[in-house]
CSV table of C-alpha atoms in Angstrom, one decimal:
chain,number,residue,atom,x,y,z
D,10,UNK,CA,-33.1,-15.4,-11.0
D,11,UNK,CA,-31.3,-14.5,-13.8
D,12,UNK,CA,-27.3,-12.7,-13.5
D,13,UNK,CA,-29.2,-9.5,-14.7
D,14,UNK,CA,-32.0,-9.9,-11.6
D,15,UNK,CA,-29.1,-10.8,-9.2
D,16,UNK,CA,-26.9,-7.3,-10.0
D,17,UNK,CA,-30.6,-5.2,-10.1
D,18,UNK,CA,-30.8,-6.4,-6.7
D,19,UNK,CA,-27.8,-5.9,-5.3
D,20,UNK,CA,-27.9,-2.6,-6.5
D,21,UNK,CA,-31.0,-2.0,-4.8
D,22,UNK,CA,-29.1,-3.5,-1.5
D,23,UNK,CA,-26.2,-0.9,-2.0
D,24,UNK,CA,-28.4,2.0,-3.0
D,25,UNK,CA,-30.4,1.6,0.3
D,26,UNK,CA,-27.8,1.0,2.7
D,27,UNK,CA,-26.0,3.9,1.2
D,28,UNK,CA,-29.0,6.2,2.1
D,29,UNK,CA,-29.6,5.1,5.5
D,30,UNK,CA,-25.9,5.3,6.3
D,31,UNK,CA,-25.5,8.9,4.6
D,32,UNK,CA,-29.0,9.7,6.2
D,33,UNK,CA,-28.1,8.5,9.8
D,34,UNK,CA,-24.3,8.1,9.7
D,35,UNK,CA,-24.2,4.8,10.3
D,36,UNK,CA,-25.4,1.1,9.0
D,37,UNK,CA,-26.1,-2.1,9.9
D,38,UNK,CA,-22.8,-5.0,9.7
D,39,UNK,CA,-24.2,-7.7,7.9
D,40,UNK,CA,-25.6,-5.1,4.9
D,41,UNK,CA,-22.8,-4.0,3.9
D,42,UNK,CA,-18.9,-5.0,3.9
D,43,UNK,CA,-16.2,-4.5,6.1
D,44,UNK,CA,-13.6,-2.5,3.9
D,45,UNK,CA,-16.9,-0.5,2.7
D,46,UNK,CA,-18.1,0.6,5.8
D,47,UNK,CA,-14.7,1.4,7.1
D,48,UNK,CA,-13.8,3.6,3.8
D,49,UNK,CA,-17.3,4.8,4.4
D,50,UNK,CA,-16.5,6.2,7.6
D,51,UNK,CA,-13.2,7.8,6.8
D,52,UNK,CA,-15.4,9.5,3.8
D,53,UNK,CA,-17.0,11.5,6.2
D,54,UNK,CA,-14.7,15.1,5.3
D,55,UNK,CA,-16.2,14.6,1.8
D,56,UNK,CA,-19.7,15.7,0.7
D,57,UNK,CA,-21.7,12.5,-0.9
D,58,UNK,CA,-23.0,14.9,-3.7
D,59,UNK,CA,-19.7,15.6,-5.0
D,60,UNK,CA,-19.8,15.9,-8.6
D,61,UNK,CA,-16.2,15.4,-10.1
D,62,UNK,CA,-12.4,14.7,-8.2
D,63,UNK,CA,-10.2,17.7,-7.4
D,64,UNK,CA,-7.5,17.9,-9.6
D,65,UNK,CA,-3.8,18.1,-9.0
D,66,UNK,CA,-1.2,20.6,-10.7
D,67,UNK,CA,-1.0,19.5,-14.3
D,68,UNK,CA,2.4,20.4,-15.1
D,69,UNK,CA,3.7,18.7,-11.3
D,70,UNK,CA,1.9,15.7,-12.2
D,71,UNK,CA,3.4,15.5,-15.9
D,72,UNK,CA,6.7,15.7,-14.2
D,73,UNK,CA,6.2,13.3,-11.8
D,74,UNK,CA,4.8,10.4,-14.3
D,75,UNK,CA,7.8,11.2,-16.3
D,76,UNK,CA,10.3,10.9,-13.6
D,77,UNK,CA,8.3,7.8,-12.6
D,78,UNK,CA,9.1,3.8,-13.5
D,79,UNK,CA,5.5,3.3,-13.8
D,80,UNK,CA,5.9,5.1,-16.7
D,81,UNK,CA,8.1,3.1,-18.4
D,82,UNK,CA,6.2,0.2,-17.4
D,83,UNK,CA,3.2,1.5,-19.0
D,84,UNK,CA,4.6,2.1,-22.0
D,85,UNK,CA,6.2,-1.4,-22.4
D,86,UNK,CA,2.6,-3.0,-21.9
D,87,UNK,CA,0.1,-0.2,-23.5
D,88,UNK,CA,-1.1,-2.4,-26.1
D,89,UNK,CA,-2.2,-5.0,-23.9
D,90,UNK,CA,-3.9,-2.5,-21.3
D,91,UNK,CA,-5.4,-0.8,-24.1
D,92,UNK,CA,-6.6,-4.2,-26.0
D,93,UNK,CA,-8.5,-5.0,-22.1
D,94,UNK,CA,-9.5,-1.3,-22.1
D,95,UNK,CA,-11.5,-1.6,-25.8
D,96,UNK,CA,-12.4,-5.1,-25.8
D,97,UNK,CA,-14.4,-4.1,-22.1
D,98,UNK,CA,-15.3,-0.7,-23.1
D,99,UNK,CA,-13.2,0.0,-19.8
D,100,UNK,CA,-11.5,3.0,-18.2
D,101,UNK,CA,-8.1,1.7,-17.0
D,102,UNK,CA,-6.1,4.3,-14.9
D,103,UNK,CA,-2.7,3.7,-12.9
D,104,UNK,CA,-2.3,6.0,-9.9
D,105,UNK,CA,0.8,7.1,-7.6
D,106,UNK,CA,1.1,6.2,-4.0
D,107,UNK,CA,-1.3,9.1,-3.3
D,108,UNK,CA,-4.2,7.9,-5.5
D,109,UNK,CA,-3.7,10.9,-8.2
D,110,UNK,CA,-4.4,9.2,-11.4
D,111,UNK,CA,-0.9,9.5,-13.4
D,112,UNK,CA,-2.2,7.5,-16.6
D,113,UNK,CA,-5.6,6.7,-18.5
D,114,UNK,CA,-7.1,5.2,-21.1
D,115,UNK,CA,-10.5,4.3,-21.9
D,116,UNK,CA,-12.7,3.0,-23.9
D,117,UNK,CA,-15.5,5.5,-26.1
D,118,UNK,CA,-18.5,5.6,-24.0
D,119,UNK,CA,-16.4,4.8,-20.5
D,120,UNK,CA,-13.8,7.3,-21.4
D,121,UNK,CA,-16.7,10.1,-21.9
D,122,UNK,CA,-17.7,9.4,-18.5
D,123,UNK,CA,-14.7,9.6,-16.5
D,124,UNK,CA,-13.8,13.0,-18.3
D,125,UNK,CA,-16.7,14.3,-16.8
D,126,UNK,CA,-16.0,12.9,-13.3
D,127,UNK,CA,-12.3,14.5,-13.6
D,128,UNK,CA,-11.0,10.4,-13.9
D,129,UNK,CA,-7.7,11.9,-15.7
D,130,UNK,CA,-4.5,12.4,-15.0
D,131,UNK,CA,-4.3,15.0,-12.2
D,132,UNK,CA,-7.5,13.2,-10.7
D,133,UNK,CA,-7.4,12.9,-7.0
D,134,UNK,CA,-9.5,9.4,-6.2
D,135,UNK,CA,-8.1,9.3,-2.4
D,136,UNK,CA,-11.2,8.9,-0.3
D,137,UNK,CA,-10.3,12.5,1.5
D,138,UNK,CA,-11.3,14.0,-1.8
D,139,UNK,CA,-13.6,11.5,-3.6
D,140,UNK,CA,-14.8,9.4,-0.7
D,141,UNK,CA,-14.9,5.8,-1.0
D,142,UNK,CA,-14.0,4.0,-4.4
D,143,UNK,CA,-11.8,0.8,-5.1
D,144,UNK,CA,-8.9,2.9,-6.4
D,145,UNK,CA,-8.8,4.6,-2.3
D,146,UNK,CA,-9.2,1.2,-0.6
D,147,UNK,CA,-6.4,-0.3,-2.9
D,148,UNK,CA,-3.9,2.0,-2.3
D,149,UNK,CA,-4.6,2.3,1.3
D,150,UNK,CA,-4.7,-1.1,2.6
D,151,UNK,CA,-2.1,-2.6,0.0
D,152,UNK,CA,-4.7,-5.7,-1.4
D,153,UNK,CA,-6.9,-5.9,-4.3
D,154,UNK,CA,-10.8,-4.4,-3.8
D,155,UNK,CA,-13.7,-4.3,-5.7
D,156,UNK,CA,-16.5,-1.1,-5.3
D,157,UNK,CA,-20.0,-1.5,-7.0
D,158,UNK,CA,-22.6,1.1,-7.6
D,159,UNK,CA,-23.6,2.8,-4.8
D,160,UNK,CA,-21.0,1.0,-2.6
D,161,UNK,CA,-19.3,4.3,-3.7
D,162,UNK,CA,-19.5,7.5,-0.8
D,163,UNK,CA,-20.1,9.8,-4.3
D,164,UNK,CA,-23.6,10.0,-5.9
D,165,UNK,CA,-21.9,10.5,-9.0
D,166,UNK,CA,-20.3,7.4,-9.4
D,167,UNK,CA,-23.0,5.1,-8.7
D,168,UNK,CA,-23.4,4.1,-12.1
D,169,UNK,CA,-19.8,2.3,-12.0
D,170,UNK,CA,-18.1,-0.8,-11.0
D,171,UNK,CA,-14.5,-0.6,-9.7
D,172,UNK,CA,-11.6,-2.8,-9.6
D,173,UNK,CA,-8.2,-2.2,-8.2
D,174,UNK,CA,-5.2,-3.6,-7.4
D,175,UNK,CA,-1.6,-2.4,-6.1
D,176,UNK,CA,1.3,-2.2,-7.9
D,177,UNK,CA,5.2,-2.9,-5.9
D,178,UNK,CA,8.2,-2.7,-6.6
D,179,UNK,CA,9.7,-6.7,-7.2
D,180,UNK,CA,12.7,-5.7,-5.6
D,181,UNK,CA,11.6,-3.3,-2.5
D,182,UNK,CA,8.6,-4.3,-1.8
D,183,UNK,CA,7.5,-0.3,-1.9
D,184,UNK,CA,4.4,0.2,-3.0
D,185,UNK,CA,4.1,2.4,-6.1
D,186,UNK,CA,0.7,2.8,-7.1
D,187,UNK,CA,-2.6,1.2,-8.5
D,188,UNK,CA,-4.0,0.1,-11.3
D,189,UNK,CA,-7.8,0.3,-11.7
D,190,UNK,CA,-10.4,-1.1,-14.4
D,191,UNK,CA,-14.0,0.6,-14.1
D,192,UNK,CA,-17.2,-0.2,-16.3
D,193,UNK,CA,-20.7,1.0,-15.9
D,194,UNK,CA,-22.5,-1.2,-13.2
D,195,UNK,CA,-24.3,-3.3,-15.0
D,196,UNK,CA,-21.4,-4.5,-16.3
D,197,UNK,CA,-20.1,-6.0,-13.7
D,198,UNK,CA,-18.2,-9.5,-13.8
D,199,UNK,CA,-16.6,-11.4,-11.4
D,200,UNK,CA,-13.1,-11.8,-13.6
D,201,UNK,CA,-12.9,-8.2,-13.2
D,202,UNK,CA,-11.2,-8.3,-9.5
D,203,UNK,CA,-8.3,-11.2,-11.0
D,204,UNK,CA,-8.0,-9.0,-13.8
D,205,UNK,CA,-7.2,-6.0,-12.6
D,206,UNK,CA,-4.7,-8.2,-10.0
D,207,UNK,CA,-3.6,-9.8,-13.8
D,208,UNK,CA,-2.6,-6.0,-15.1
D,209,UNK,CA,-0.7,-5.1,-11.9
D,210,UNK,CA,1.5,-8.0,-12.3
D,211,UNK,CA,2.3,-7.0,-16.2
D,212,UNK,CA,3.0,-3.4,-14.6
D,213,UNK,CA,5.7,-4.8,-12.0
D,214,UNK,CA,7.3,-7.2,-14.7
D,215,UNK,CA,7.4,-4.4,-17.4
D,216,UNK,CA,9.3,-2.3,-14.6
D,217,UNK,CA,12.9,-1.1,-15.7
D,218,UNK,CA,15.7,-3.0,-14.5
D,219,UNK,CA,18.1,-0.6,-13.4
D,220,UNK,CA,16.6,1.4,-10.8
D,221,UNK,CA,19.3,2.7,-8.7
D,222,UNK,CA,18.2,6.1,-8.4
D,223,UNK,CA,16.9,8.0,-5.6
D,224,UNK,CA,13.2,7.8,-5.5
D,225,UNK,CA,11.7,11.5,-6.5
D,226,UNK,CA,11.4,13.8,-3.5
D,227,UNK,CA,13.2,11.3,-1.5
D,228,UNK,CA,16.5,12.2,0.3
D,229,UNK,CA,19.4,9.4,0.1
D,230,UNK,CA,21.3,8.5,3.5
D,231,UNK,CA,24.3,10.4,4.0
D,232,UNK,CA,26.1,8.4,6.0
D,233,UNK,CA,28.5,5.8,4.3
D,234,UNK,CA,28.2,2.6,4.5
D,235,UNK,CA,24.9,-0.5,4.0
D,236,UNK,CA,21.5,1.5,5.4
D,237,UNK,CA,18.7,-0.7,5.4
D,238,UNK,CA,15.0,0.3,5.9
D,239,UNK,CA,13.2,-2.6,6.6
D,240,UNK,CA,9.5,-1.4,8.3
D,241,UNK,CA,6.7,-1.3,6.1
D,242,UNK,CA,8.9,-1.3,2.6
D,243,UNK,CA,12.4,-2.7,2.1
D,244,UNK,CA,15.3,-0.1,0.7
D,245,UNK,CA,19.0,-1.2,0.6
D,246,UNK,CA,21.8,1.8,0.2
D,247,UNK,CA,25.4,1.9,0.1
D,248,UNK,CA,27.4,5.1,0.5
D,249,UNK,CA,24.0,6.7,-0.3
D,250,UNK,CA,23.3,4.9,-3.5
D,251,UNK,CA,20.3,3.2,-3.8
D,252,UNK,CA,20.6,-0.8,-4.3
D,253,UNK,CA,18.6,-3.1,-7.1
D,254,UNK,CA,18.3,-6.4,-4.2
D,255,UNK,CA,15.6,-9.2,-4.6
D,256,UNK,CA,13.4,-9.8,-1.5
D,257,UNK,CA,15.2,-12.6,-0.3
D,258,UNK,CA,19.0,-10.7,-1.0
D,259,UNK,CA,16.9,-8.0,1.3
D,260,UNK,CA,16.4,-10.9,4.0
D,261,UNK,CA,19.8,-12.1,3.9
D,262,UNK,CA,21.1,-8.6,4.8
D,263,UNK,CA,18.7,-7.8,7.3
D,264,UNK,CA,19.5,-11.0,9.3
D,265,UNK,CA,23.3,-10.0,9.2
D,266,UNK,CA,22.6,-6.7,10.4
D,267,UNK,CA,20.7,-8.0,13.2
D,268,UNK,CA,23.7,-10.6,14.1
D,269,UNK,CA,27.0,-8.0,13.6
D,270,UNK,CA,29.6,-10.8,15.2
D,271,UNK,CA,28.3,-13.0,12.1
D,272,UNK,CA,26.8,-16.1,10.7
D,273,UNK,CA,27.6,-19.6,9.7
D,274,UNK,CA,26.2,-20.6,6.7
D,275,UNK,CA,23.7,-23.3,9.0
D,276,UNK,CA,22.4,-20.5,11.1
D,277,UNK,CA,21.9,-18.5,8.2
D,278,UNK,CA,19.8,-21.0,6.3
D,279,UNK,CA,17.8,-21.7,9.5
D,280,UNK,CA,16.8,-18.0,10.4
D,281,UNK,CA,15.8,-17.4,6.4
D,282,UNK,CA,14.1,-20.8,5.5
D,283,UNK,CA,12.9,-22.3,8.7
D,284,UNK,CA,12.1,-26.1,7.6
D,285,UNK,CA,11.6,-25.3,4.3
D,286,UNK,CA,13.2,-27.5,1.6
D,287,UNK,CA,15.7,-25.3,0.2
D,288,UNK,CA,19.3,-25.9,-0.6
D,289,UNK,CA,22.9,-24.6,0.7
D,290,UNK,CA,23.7,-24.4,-2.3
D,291,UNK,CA,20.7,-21.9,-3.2
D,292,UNK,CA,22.0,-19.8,0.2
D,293,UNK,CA,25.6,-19.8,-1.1
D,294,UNK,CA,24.5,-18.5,-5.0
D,295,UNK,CA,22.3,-15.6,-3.2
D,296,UNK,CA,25.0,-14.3,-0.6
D,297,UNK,CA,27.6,-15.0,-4.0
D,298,UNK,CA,25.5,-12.2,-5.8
D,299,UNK,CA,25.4,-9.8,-2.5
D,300,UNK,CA,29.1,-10.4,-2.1
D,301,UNK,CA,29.6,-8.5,-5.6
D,302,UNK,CA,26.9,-6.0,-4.7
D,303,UNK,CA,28.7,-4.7,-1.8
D,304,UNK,CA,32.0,-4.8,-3.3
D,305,UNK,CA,33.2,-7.9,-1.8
D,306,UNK,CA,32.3,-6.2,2.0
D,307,UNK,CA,30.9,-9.9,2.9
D,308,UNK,CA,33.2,-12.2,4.7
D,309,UNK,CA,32.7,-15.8,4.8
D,310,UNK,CA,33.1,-18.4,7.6
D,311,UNK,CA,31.3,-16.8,9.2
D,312,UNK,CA,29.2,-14.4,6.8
D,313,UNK,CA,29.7,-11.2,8.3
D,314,UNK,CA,28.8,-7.9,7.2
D,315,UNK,CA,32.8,-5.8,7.1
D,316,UNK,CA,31.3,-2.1,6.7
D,317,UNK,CA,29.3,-0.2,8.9
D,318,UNK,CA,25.6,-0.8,9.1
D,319,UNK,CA,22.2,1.1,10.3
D,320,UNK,CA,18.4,-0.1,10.5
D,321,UNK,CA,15.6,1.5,11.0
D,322,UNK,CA,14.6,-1.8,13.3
D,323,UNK,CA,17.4,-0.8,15.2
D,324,UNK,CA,16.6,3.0,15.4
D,325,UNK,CA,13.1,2.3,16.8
D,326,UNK,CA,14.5,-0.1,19.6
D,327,UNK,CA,17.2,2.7,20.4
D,328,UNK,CA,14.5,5.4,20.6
D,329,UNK,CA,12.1,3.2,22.6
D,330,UNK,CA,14.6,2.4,25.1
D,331,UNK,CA,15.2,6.0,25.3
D,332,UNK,CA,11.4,6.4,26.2
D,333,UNK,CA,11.1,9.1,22.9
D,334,UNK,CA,7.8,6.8,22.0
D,335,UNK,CA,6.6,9.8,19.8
D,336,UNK,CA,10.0,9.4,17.6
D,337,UNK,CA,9.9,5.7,17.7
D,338,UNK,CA,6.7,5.5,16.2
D,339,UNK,CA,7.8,8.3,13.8
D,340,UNK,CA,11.0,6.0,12.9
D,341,UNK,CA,8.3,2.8,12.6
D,342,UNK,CA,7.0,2.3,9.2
D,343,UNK,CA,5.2,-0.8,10.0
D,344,UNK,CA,5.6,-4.6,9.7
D,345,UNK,CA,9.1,-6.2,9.1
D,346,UNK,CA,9.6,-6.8,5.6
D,347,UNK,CA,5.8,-7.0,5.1
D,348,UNK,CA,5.2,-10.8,3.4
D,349,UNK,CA,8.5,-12.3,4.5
D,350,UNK,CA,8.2,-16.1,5.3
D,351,UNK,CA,11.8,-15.7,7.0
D,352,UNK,CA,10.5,-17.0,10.9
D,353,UNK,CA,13.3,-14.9,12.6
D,354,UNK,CA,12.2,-12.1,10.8
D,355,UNK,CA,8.7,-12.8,11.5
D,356,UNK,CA,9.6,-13.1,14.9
D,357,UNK,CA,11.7,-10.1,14.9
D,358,UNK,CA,8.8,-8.3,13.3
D,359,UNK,CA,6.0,-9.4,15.7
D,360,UNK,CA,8.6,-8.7,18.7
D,361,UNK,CA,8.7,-5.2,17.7
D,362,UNK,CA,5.3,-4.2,16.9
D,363,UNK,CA,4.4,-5.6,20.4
D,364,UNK,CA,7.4,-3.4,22.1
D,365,UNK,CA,5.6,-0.2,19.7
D,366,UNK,CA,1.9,-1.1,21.3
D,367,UNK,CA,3.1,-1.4,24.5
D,368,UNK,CA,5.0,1.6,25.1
D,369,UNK,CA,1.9,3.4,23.5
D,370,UNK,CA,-0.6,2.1,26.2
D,371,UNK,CA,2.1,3.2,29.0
D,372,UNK,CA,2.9,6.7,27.1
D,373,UNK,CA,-0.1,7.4,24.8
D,374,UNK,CA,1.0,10.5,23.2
D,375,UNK,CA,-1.8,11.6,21.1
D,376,UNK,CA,0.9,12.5,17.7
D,377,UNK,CA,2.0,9.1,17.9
D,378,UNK,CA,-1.2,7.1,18.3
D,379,UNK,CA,-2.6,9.0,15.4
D,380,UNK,CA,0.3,7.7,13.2
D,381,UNK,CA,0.1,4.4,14.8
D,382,UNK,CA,-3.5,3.9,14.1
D,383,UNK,CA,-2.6,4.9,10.5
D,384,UNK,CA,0.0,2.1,10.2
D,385,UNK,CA,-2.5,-0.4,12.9
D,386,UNK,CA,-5.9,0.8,12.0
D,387,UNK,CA,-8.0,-2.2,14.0
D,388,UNK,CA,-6.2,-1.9,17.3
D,389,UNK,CA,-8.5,0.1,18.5
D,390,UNK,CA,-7.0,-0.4,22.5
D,391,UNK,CA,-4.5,2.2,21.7
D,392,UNK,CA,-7.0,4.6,20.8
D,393,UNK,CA,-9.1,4.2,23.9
D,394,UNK,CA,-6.5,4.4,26.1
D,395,UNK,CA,-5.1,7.8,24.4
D,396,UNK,CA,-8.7,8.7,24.5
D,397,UNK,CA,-9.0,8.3,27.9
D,398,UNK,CA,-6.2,10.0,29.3
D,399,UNK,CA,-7.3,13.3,27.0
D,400,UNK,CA,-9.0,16.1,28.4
D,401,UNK,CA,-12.6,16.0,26.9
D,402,UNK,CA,-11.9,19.6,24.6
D,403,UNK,CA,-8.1,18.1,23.6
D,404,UNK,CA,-8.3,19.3,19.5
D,405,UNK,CA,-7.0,15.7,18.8
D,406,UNK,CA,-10.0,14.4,20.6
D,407,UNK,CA,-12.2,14.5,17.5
D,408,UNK,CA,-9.7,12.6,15.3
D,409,UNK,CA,-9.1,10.0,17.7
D,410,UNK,CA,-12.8,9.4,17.4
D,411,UNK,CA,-13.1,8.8,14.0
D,412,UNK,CA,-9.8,6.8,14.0
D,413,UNK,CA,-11.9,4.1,16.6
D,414,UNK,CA,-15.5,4.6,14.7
D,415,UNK,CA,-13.2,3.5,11.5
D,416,UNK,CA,-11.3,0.9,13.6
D,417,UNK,CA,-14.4,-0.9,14.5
């Protein structure tokens, strides 16, 4: 069968699973993938026979890309998106955090298209107002993803392939966005998923050094002193001024936070590289760097944090112990320093998303389950047991119920 044949039938797979799911609401396992179904499911507020994207407020999106370091980063690597963007007759757009298309650019015939789909800046592609596409799925589960014809919840964009990838912040970890390449269908490749993964890493290299201002719309801590968020993103202040840290100057802090009477440079190594083959000398340079970073509040023998210090790691245990689970799981952004290969932070990180889950199965407030199964979306035994202790007409009831169809 010839690569033409193969994608003919496989969009003749998608196109009838699609229908029976859209027809009966559900589909069987094997037909269709995982990360589809699931965004399929969580499509259900949205009509399949939407014809275009809501858009945003021009002039607040405008604003926002020009506030944004994505911009710069575009800007410093245009001519290369723009070369893949031609040379694939391609539509390549880089979102916010929210999936509102901040950026486009496309080639002649692909570019026609996505005008008429509203796949411009202002564009809402989250799958609460489009339904499922690889742009959605991207920025909601953090990894690349690939969506092919009618492996889309919108009729309209059938005709299209997808690929998306995130975009971080090197130094935080936040995420900041995505970047997303689509083609009609039939053009459909499979370099198209490591290219799109390609472009987000230009994006995060192309970033501007010096970004030690507070995020747009966010607030920075009040209180003097180091504040470190650590759950689901990685932020470093001082005296309420944002901090330009590498991942592993991120670890290094976060260890001495979590051991206040100190450090010696042995334990240190152990608790951040475990067995791996790394030197003292390597430890010494990185703590060297944080020393000037904090104004020399960094004593040695032991290394010891000399200012005042608060976590969010911290804040959830304190809250927990309290038994306010609704606030703790408010305060919980997720895993510890998501990708760290530090074990005691893994530990640390595994310890406390079991102490979150269990105080949820022996308090299941309904508020916090929802957020939790936002942040835990497979764990569906939360769910159930908020489920069960609900009244059968409790308005959260419904939600619940879609959380564990989505879950499963």
């Amino acid at each position: 069968m010839s690569t033409s044949e193969d994608l003919h039938a496989r969009r003749l797979r998608a196109v009838r699973a699609w229908t029976q799911f859209v027809a009966d609401g559900e589909e069987e396992a094997e037909t269709v993938r995982p990360e589809i179904l699931s965004s399929w499911q969580l499509s259900g507020v949205v009509s399949p026979d939407v014809t275009h994207a809501p858009l945003a407020d021009e002039g607040d999106t405008a604003d926002f890309w020009n506030q944004s370091p994505l911009q710069t980063a575009v800007s410093r690597v245009q001519d290369e998106l723009r070369r893949t963007a031609e040379d694939g007759d391609l539509v390549i757009a880089v979102t916010d955090e929210q999936t509102r298309i901040l950026w486009t650019y496309g080639g002649r015939v692909m570019r026609r298209k996505a005008e008429t789909v509203n796949f411009v800046p202002g564009g809402r592609w989250d799958e609460a107002s489009v339904g499922t596409n690889a742009l959605a799925i991207a920025g909601r589960t953090g990894a690349p993803s690939m969506v092919f014809s009618a492996e889309h919840y919108a009729e309209v964009v059938h005709n299209w392939v997808c690929w998306a990838a995130p975009v971080f912040d090197p130094a935080s970890g936040r995420p900041l966005g995505v970047i997303d390449l689509s083609t009609t269908w039939d053009r459909t490749h499979p370099i198209g998923l490591a290219t799109a993964r390609v472009m987000a890493r230009l994006i995060e290299g192309a970033l501007p050094s010096d970004r030690r201002t507070t995020p747009l719309g966010a607030a920075a801590p009040a209180d003097p002193g180091l504040t470190l968020t650590l759950l689901g993103t990685a932020e470093v202040w001082l005296d309420g001024q944002r901090l330009l840290l590498n991942r592993r100057q991120t670890e290094i802090l976060a260890l001495l936070a979590m051991h206040p009477g100190g450090l010696s440079v042995e334990h240190l190594h152990s608790l951040l590289y475990g067995d791996s083959s790394v030197t003292t000398s390597t430890l010494k340079a990185e703590v060297s760097h944080l020393r000037a970073a904090l104004a020399g509040q960094l004593s040695s023998r032991p290394y010891k944090l000399t200012l005042p210090v608060t976590t969010d790691v911290e804040e959830v245990q304190r809250l927990l112990r309290r038994g306010d689970v609704r606030a703790a799981v408010r305060a919980y952004g997720g895993d510890l320093l998501p990708g760290t290969e530090s074990p005691a932070l893994v530990q640390m990180g595994d310890y406390l998303a079991v102490s979150v889950r269990e105080a949820l199965l022996v308090q299941p407030d309904p508020d916090a389950v929802l957020r939790y199964s936002d942040l835990a979306p497979y764990d569906t035994a939360v769910v159930e047991a908020c489920l069960a202790s609900l009244p059968v007409h409790h308005p959260v009831a419904p939600l619940l119920k879609g959380k564990l169809a989505a879950g499963r």
